[in-house]
Amino acid sequence: MKIYKSTLRLLSLIVLLFSFVSTQSIANEGVTKDKIVIGGIGALSGPYYLYGELVLNGAEAVFKEAGAINGRTIELQKEDSMCKGEGSIAAAKKVIAEHNPLMLVGFGCSNATLASQSIVLEAGIPSIVAGATNDKITTPNNGLYFRVVMKASEEGAMQANFVSTIPNVKKVAVVTQKDAWGTAKWEGFMSAAKSKGLDVVAVEEMTLDTPDATAQALRMKNANPDAIVTILYPKPTIVFLRSAHQLGLTKLPTIGHTSVSDVKDLAGKVNLPGALDNFYTISLTSFTPGEPEAAKTTAMLKKHLPNEELTQYHLWGVAAGELIVDALKRAGKDLTRQKMVDTLRSTSSFKASPYPAPLSFSKTDHDGYEMGLFTKLKDGKVVKIGTSYK
Amino acid sequence: MKLSAPVGLKLHRYIYIILAIFSFFIPFWANQYILHVATITFIHILLAVSLNFVMGFAGQLTLAHVAVYGFGAYATANFYIVLKFPYIISIFCGAIFASLIGIFLGFLSSRLKQFYFGIATLSFTMLSHWFFVHGGDITRGASGWFIPKPEFGFISSHNGIFYLSLLLAFFVLWFGSNIAAGPFGRRLGALADIENACGNLGIDTKKLKYEVFIISSFIAGLAGGLLMGILGFADPESFHFVNMIVQFLMVILGGLNSIFGGLIGAITLTGLWEWVREFEGLWEIVLGAILLLLMILAPYGLYGFLIKILPQWREPRHAINTLNVNTLIPEKINNIENNKKISESSIIIENVSKNFGGVKALNEINLEIKEGEIHAIIGPNGSGKSTFVDVLSGAVFFDSGTIDIFGKKTNNLKSHEIAKLGVSRTFQNFRISSRLNVLENVLLGSNIRQQHESGAIIRSKKFLNEEKILIEEALAALEFVGMIDFINSKGNELSGGQMRLVELARGIMSKPKIMLLDEPAAGLSLKHVETAAKVIKKLRDELGVTVILVEHVLRLVMDLSDKVTVLNSGKIIASGSPIEVKDMSVVKEAYLGKRKNVI
Amino acid sequence: MLDTSILLVNGIAVGGLYSLLAMGLVIVFKGSGIVNFAHGALFTISAYAAHTLLNLGFSYFLSILFAIIITTLIGMIIERTAFRPLIKTADPLIFKGATVACAFIIIGLIRWRFGGLGDYLSLPPLFSFSPIIVGQFIIPSQQLIIIICVTLIMFIFGAFFTYSGPGRLMQAVAEDSEAAKVVGINVDIIFLWIWGAGSCLGALAGVLMAPVTLIFPDMGLIMLIKAVAAAVVGGFDRLSGAVAGGLLLGLSEVCFGYFVGTQYQDVIGFIVIIFILTFMPRGLFGSKNLSRV
């Protein structure tokens, strides 16, 4: 009995202590006299870190470049979502409970983003999505999520639309990744292809780690398509293109995806002459990291994060960062979350440096990015094609 | 002489209660994040304890635990969303479904040994993940599946799941340690270390494997169901092989073969995992370094480290909390009646033959063994002695003929069924479990006599009384063989001779009518041979056991036995009293002729 | 017919890589009785090391040579830090845990150093001669190179273990380290050699594979799982079994992917494994006395 009594006494003491600690609450809505706290959620580890770490680093460089905004500097608190539902929920809960940020930025993986959405919405924190493309994140509009990249259905529609403008093309073969990332895009493409009257003759599957795509390429060849659509990460895209080239499939028009928007880089990695002669891909950005237009951005990134090389993923983060900095400037001195939401909603024709078209939001439409470009490699140079086949 | 036995169970129970009380107050002060981590910790406790049952206790290297967890989760989601069952009922339905997967794993483990089982289960994990991704309407694929927040009446949803997880984790720790501290725990120890002796201890290994996989899978299924509640989102990536590595590390880190170790491992790893978030992208390096360091410093896990410093914290595999050995040892083994009736036959062997790939190991053996005698089987190497013991104990099936044990035909009976007829045996190479201490190893012998095992889970009075009586008998048996000083030693800390004596004590514990001793003097020092001889004599004289003694050391045979049978090339060439046999020319020729110096 | 031949060529190339990795695992397993879960990470290291050295301006051949040497050394370091201090611990599960921890550290370090460089890094192929054209089909040079190299490496290592002095010592220690100790062999050093040899094979697989599939920090895990699977199917304690298991896995993946459906490509190997093990509980060529893992 003695033990129980003393234990209880000890416990009640601990409980008291903790309740005292927890009343010491953190800065009001992430804003103090000289600091603005912004939470960054994304995969910082694992195979999907491209869509997390790199994007957030792009944003971080912009924040550092911006310096003090209305007397306050931006502090980015990164948390690892591991690109998993579980990790994302823990990350969101942690960053909200411990830092009470004004806004959140990042969100690289659709699944992880959707899993933590209810928590973010409950806390009422405006969030900028700079990677995840699943339509459900912003449609129907939940009032807090703003997206600066293209949504999956639009990407799919763009691909389908492009294919339908190629003369004499009716039969399409698709190769896709059946993870959360690929599925969302694949579904978008399939519904658009149906409405465009395209005949999908083969759907092949690869994973991130498939070391050889001979089976996929051969099956496609037997299906005898007029064009090929790839919805794959860069690595499987390269593996696929190599196998396809082996079988002479690269003579057909091949339509790539935003994940491989840097065609020049892709050509170097595929490293087979002629493999990309008929390869078209969507670029979200108006320039690729290797081009002269990227010099300014590269310099900025190098200045703040000397170990980083500029990639397309950084560019999306740069766009998100620029949007946030702009909104913070416009929102003025008294920052609240509601004010940020209102300011973001009033954004119209904001020109983010990497993007070809301006970003616009409204009360009903939280998808700011509406237009991507098709690009192609011609004689070692990236050529902008537009949205239909030429 | 003062002896004490571990009181770990009691100490652990205090900790479980204190933790539960402490946890009960967490929602009063914690923020959402801490509450979330605490709930995940409880889920991890369920996983670590259930994985430890299979991997630590039963020694089955399973890499499919994460798949079971996943099936539990998806089954819960289906019951909850598609069939619209209440959440709590769905969790249990999901767990039952997970146990079905457990049955399949049990099947695999009864076919495959160790590493091959490991790889088969790894393959199963990869297959399951593929199924979760490609499962169509059953799993909603890679895009994930929203799980509506479960309602818990007057408390909020996340608090509800927190308390539910707390309750289940507490139950699993409490009742898990109850069944571990009893015959079930002992049997698992035998399965892990001495699977080839299990049959002779009356343990049906196949059944035991199914049992442990079903229990473990049920708990893992519960964990899966809880995860669905706390996440509100079903995602195949939660059940990828990578998460298996995490579960594996929890068990290794906490300590194999212990419920308490599962608890420590789950808390430590979950805590570390969240703590290394501070390092952002560098967390893998920090976590890896800490884990490596911990493993080098505490290679038996944190629990192993703990009991090295505080041996009384060891989790016992018997139900009695405090043992005062001095008051428990009875003067004599009084529970074993003297059933000596030398005239009747206990074993009748007729025309038994056994071939091994064309070699006749036993050729038309006819033999009658009287009750209560010491019957020695001798013969040169390769004469079929070992096959004889194996055939009698059911370790191998014989090809033709009949064996009657107490009037029951044993053709094609498995070894655990023969053990139930009252046949016990020792082995030429020592078979003592290193997971159990000496007392628990001896208690294994009483496995077939345990009547009230079902009471173990709630520690019923009947069960506790029975355990107490069995422990008294075990102590008496250890006293009988002179090993009472070693009750707390682990199986692998004994010398060969001591192991043999413990095996004898274990044999006595089964209250055998017949005891098969396979070369009991092999590898023993002279002193231990004498002790063994004394014990064998006592077996016959005081306990009236029929002893079949297969032995090389002829002096021992000549001194002890009532009757000697000589085998050569699978045939009986002589049978009679030791003196008669010694003088037979045929025996000298076959056996003694070559090795005159033996006698 | 051309379909089949092209499937075979590519299947063998993929299978050859699995075989190389599986051989490294088997060597370490035979020698020290543990499955090295850091093997996948070693394979990743060699690819990154080759990439870095190449960018530093070393010649291709030197880069690869140094990459292999570096990886071998790291394998030996793992032996000293994660295996040697634990050798007195009987439970093989602890060894597995320790090698998993090593893999964590290595992958973390790679991501820390190279993660900022962007997505997937590429390594140019070993030799770029023009692809061989058979009828209307092209067989790319890299696949042929893999097949040729893998065959060569297998023979070299086979000969090394059978005929050379150090190879025989390793064999002796692998068969019975206690007996080897009695005869006066310095078992301690031999263990180090064994780990070195295993890591060297992993490194070779890494540099051969990098030009085909690109390199990224997490490339090792799936390859490791498949290599373990290949090794087990082959019986896990002999090199020829590992080779056969690897080829079987590679070929079955490519062929089943083609004939049954590409969505099954990544699991077909595992279905085959469960099937083989259920009916042949010791793998295709496994010997009877294999319990220590």
PDB file of C-alpha atoms in Angstrom, chain C residues 31-176:
ATOM      1  CA  GLY C  31      32.991 -17.086 -43.447  1.00  0.00           C
ATOM      2  CA  SER C  32      31.392 -15.543 -40.425  1.00  0.00           C
ATOM      3  CA  GLY C  33      27.939 -17.065 -40.292  1.00  0.00           C
ATOM      4  CA  ILE C  34      26.010 -13.830 -40.497  1.00  0.00           C
ATOM      5  CA  VAL C  35      23.957 -12.136 -43.154  1.00  0.00           C
ATOM      6  CA  ASN C  36      25.442  -8.749 -43.812  1.00  0.00           C
ATOM      7  CA  PHE C  37      22.519  -6.360 -44.063  1.00  0.00           C
ATOM      8  CA  ALA C  38      24.907  -3.530 -44.843  1.00  0.00           C
ATOM      9  CA  HIS C  39      25.792  -5.216 -48.128  1.00  0.00           C
ATOM     10  CA  GLY C  40      23.270  -3.108 -50.026  1.00  0.00           C
ATOM     11  CA  ALA C  41      24.796   0.031 -48.554  1.00  0.00           C
ATOM     12  CA  LEU C  42      28.293  -1.084 -49.594  1.00  0.00           C
ATOM     13  CA  PHE C  43      27.039  -1.521 -53.105  1.00  0.00           C
ATOM     14  CA  THR C  44      25.728   2.045 -52.984  1.00  0.00           C
ATOM     15  CA  ILE C  45      29.023   3.365 -51.641  1.00  0.00           C
ATOM     16  CA  SER C  46      31.009   1.957 -54.537  1.00  0.00           C
ATOM     17  CA  ALA C  47      28.741   3.647 -57.068  1.00  0.00           C
ATOM     18  CA  TYR C  48      29.004   7.004 -55.302  1.00  0.00           C
ATOM     19  CA  ALA C  49      32.743   6.651 -54.826  1.00  0.00           C
ATOM     20  CA  ALA C  50      33.227   5.977 -58.536  1.00  0.00           C
ATOM     21  CA  HIS C  51      31.053   8.970 -59.390  1.00  0.00           C
ATOM     22  CA  THR C  52      32.974  11.292 -57.089  1.00  0.00           C
ATOM     23  CA  LEU C  53      36.384  10.155 -58.272  1.00  0.00           C
ATOM     24  CA  LEU C  54      35.363  10.495 -61.893  1.00  0.00           C
ATOM     25  CA  ASN C  55      34.221  14.045 -61.246  1.00  0.00           C
ATOM     26  CA  LEU C  56      37.519  14.781 -59.515  1.00  0.00           C
ATOM     27  CA  GLY C  57      39.195  14.070 -62.821  1.00  0.00           C
ATOM     28  CA  PHE C  58      40.515  10.546 -62.368  1.00  0.00           C
ATOM     29  CA  SER C  59      40.437   8.272 -65.357  1.00  0.00           C
ATOM     30  CA  TYR C  60      37.503   5.922 -65.616  1.00  0.00           C
ATOM     31  CA  PHE C  61      39.533   2.845 -64.885  1.00  0.00           C
ATOM     32  CA  LEU C  62      41.264   4.379 -61.863  1.00  0.00           C
ATOM     33  CA  SER C  63      37.972   5.701 -60.471  1.00  0.00           C
ATOM     34  CA  ILE C  64      36.448   2.278 -60.549  1.00  0.00           C
ATOM     35  CA  LEU C  65      39.530   0.650 -59.104  1.00  0.00           C
ATOM     36  CA  PHE C  66      39.698   3.112 -56.227  1.00  0.00           C
ATOM     37  CA  ALA C  67      35.951   2.858 -55.661  1.00  0.00           C
ATOM     38  CA  ILE C  68      36.317  -0.877 -55.252  1.00  0.00           C
ATOM     39  CA  ILE C  69      39.264  -0.485 -52.908  1.00  0.00           C
ATOM     40  CA  ILE C  70      37.434   2.118 -50.805  1.00  0.00           C
ATOM     41  CA  THR C  71      34.345  -0.061 -50.527  1.00  0.00           C
ATOM     42  CA  THR C  72      36.434  -3.071 -49.586  1.00  0.00           C
ATOM     43  CA  LEU C  73      38.077  -1.049 -46.842  1.00  0.00           C
ATOM     44  CA  ILE C  74      34.710   0.148 -45.552  1.00  0.00           C
ATOM     45  CA  GLY C  75      33.536  -3.467 -45.503  1.00  0.00           C
ATOM     46  CA  MET C  76      36.558  -4.270 -43.359  1.00  0.00           C
ATOM     47  CA  ILE C  77      35.787  -1.350 -41.073  1.00  0.00           C
ATOM     48  CA  ILE C  78      32.298  -2.717 -40.586  1.00  0.00           C
ATOM     49  CA  GLU C  79      33.811  -6.066 -39.674  1.00  0.00           C
ATOM     50  CA  ARG C  80      35.959  -4.375 -37.032  1.00  0.00           C
ATOM     51  CA  THR C  81      33.217  -2.187 -35.573  1.00  0.00           C
ATOM     52  CA  ALA C  82      30.013  -4.137 -35.897  1.00  0.00           C
ATOM     53  CA  PHE C  83      31.115  -7.754 -36.062  1.00  0.00           C
ATOM     54  CA  ARG C  84      34.290  -8.171 -34.010  1.00  0.00           C
ATOM     55  CA  PRO C  85      33.005  -6.627 -30.742  1.00  0.00           C
ATOM     56  CA  LEU C  86      29.925  -8.815 -30.901  1.00  0.00           C
ATOM     57  CA  ILE C  87      31.582 -12.082 -31.807  1.00  0.00           C
ATOM     58  CA  LYS C  88      31.215 -13.477 -28.303  1.00  0.00           C
ATOM     59  CA  THR C  89      27.477 -12.928 -28.436  1.00  0.00           C
ATOM     60  CA  ALA C  90      25.894 -16.103 -29.582  1.00  0.00           C
ATOM     61  CA  ASP C  91      22.652 -14.709 -30.935  1.00  0.00           C
ATOM     62  CA  PRO C  92      22.893 -14.124 -34.670  1.00  0.00           C
ATOM     63  CA  LEU C  93      19.952 -11.717 -34.560  1.00  0.00           C
ATOM     64  CA  ILE C  94      22.155  -9.156 -32.836  1.00  0.00           C
ATOM     65  CA  PHE C  95      24.608  -9.262 -35.745  1.00  0.00           C
ATOM     66  CA  LYS C  96      21.775  -8.574 -38.132  1.00  0.00           C
ATOM     67  CA  GLY C  97      20.683  -5.638 -36.021  1.00  0.00           C
ATOM     68  CA  ALA C  98      24.228  -4.258 -35.973  1.00  0.00           C
ATOM     69  CA  THR C  99      24.623  -4.473 -39.736  1.00  0.00           C
ATOM     70  CA  VAL C 100      21.250  -2.783 -40.159  1.00  0.00           C
ATOM     71  CA  ALA C 101      22.517   0.054 -37.975  1.00  0.00           C
ATOM     72  CA  CYS C 102      25.617   0.304 -40.183  1.00  0.00           C
ATOM     73  CA  ALA C 103      23.409   0.517 -43.258  1.00  0.00           C
ATOM     74  CA  PHE C 104      21.487   3.379 -41.624  1.00  0.00           C
ATOM     75  CA  ILE C 105      24.706   5.292 -40.993  1.00  0.00           C
ATOM     76  CA  ILE C 106      26.085   4.740 -44.482  1.00  0.00           C
ATOM     77  CA  ILE C 107      22.887   5.710 -46.289  1.00  0.00           C
ATOM     78  CA  GLY C 108      22.522   8.753 -44.037  1.00  0.00           C
ATOM     79  CA  LEU C 109      26.073   9.855 -44.774  1.00  0.00           C
ATOM     80  CA  ILE C 110      25.582   9.432 -48.501  1.00  0.00           C
ATOM     81  CA  ARG C 111      22.397  11.466 -48.430  1.00  0.00           C
ATOM     82  CA  TRP C 112      24.085  14.132 -46.354  1.00  0.00           C
ATOM     83  CA  ARG C 113      27.029  14.439 -48.726  1.00  0.00           C
ATOM     84  CA  PHE C 114      25.324  13.877 -52.080  1.00  0.00           C
ATOM     85  CA  GLY C 115      21.651  14.558 -51.387  1.00  0.00           C
ATOM     86  CA  GLY C 116      21.963  18.216 -52.335  1.00  0.00           C
ATOM     87  CA  LEU C 117      23.362  17.350 -55.722  1.00  0.00           C
ATOM     88  CA  GLY C 118      19.934  16.523 -56.981  1.00  0.00           C
ATOM     89  CA  ASP C 119      18.137  13.419 -57.933  1.00  0.00           C
ATOM     90  CA  TYR C 120      19.811  10.541 -59.564  1.00  0.00           C
ATOM     91  CA  LEU C 121      23.423  10.685 -60.494  1.00  0.00           C
ATOM     92  CA  SER C 122      24.655   8.849 -63.516  1.00  0.00           C
ATOM     93  CA  LEU C 123      27.860   7.105 -64.293  1.00  0.00           C
ATOM     94  CA  PRO C 124      28.930   6.759 -67.913  1.00  0.00           C
ATOM     95  CA  PRO C 125      29.266   3.186 -69.158  1.00  0.00           C
ATOM     96  CA  LEU C 126      32.520   1.301 -68.932  1.00  0.00           C
ATOM     97  CA  PHE C 127      33.151   1.022 -72.641  1.00  0.00           C
ATOM     98  CA  SER C 128      30.975   2.654 -75.215  1.00  0.00           C
ATOM     99  CA  PHE C 129      31.340   0.707 -78.364  1.00  0.00           C
ATOM    100  CA  SER C 130      28.434   0.808 -80.694  1.00  0.00           C
ATOM    101  CA  PRO C 131      25.598  -1.549 -79.886  1.00  0.00           C
ATOM    102  CA  ILE C 132      25.535  -4.903 -81.598  1.00  0.00           C
ATOM    103  CA  ILE C 133      22.764  -5.161 -84.118  1.00  0.00           C
ATOM    104  CA  VAL C 134      21.078  -8.480 -84.687  1.00  0.00           C
ATOM    105  CA  GLY C 135      18.466  -8.282 -87.401  1.00  0.00           C
ATOM    106  CA  GLN C 136      16.434  -5.242 -86.446  1.00  0.00           C
ATOM    107  CA  PHE C 137      17.313  -5.430 -82.759  1.00  0.00           C
ATOM    108  CA  ILE C 138      20.008  -3.674 -80.877  1.00  0.00           C
ATOM    109  CA  ILE C 139      21.875  -5.210 -77.987  1.00  0.00           C
ATOM    110  CA  PRO C 140      23.352  -2.341 -76.007  1.00  0.00           C
ATOM    111  CA  SER C 141      26.956  -2.588 -75.012  1.00  0.00           C
ATOM    112  CA  GLN C 142      26.352  -2.258 -71.287  1.00  0.00           C
ATOM    113  CA  GLN C 143      24.287  -5.441 -71.066  1.00  0.00           C
ATOM    114  CA  LEU C 144      26.980  -7.367 -72.888  1.00  0.00           C
ATOM    115  CA  ILE C 145      29.626  -5.858 -70.663  1.00  0.00           C
ATOM    116  CA  ILE C 146      27.699  -6.890 -67.570  1.00  0.00           C
ATOM    117  CA  ILE C 147      27.367 -10.440 -68.798  1.00  0.00           C
ATOM    118  CA  ILE C 148      31.038 -10.668 -69.725  1.00  0.00           C
ATOM    119  CA  CYS C 149      32.245  -9.039 -66.507  1.00  0.00           C
ATOM    120  CA  VAL C 150      30.013 -11.105 -64.271  1.00  0.00           C
ATOM    121  CA  THR C 151      31.218 -14.300 -65.924  1.00  0.00           C
ATOM    122  CA  LEU C 152      34.839 -13.240 -65.568  1.00  0.00           C
ATOM    123  CA  ILE C 153      34.428 -12.208 -61.949  1.00  0.00           C
ATOM    124  CA  MET C 154      32.756 -15.480 -61.080  1.00  0.00           C
ATOM    125  CA  PHE C 155      35.609 -17.460 -62.586  1.00  0.00           C
ATOM    126  CA  ILE C 156      38.250 -15.263 -61.002  1.00  0.00           C
ATOM    127  CA  PHE C 157      36.703 -15.547 -57.571  1.00  0.00           C
ATOM    128  CA  GLY C 158      36.066 -19.255 -58.006  1.00  0.00           C
ATOM    129  CA  ALA C 159      39.700 -19.781 -58.956  1.00  0.00           C
ATOM    130  CA  PHE C 160      40.848 -17.521 -56.142  1.00  0.00           C
ATOM    131  CA  PHE C 161      39.055 -19.595 -53.545  1.00  0.00           C
ATOM    132  CA  THR C 162      40.128 -22.925 -54.985  1.00  0.00           C
ATOM    133  CA  TYR C 163      43.711 -22.356 -56.013  1.00  0.00           C
ATOM    134  CA  SER C 164      45.276 -19.353 -54.286  1.00  0.00           C
ATOM    135  CA  GLY C 165      46.803 -19.488 -50.814  1.00  0.00           C
ATOM    136  CA  PRO C 166      44.669 -16.766 -49.179  1.00  0.00           C
ATOM    137  CA  GLY C 167      41.573 -18.179 -50.859  1.00  0.00           C
ATOM    138  CA  ARG C 168      42.215 -21.586 -49.389  1.00  0.00           C
ATOM    139  CA  LEU C 169      42.849 -20.142 -45.969  1.00  0.00           C
ATOM    140  CA  MET C 170      39.500 -18.396 -46.165  1.00  0.00           C
ATOM    141  CA  GLN C 171      37.854 -21.640 -47.215  1.00  0.00           C
ATOM    142  CA  ALA C 172      39.435 -23.417 -44.273  1.00  0.00           C
ATOM    143  CA  VAL C 173      38.239 -20.802 -41.800  1.00  0.00           C
ATOM    144  CA  ALA C 174      34.798 -20.808 -43.352  1.00  0.00           C
ATOM    145  CA  GLU C 175      34.499 -24.582 -43.021  1.00  0.00           C
ATOM    146  CA  ASP C 176      35.596 -24.750 -39.402  1.00  0.00           C
TER     147      ASP C 176
END
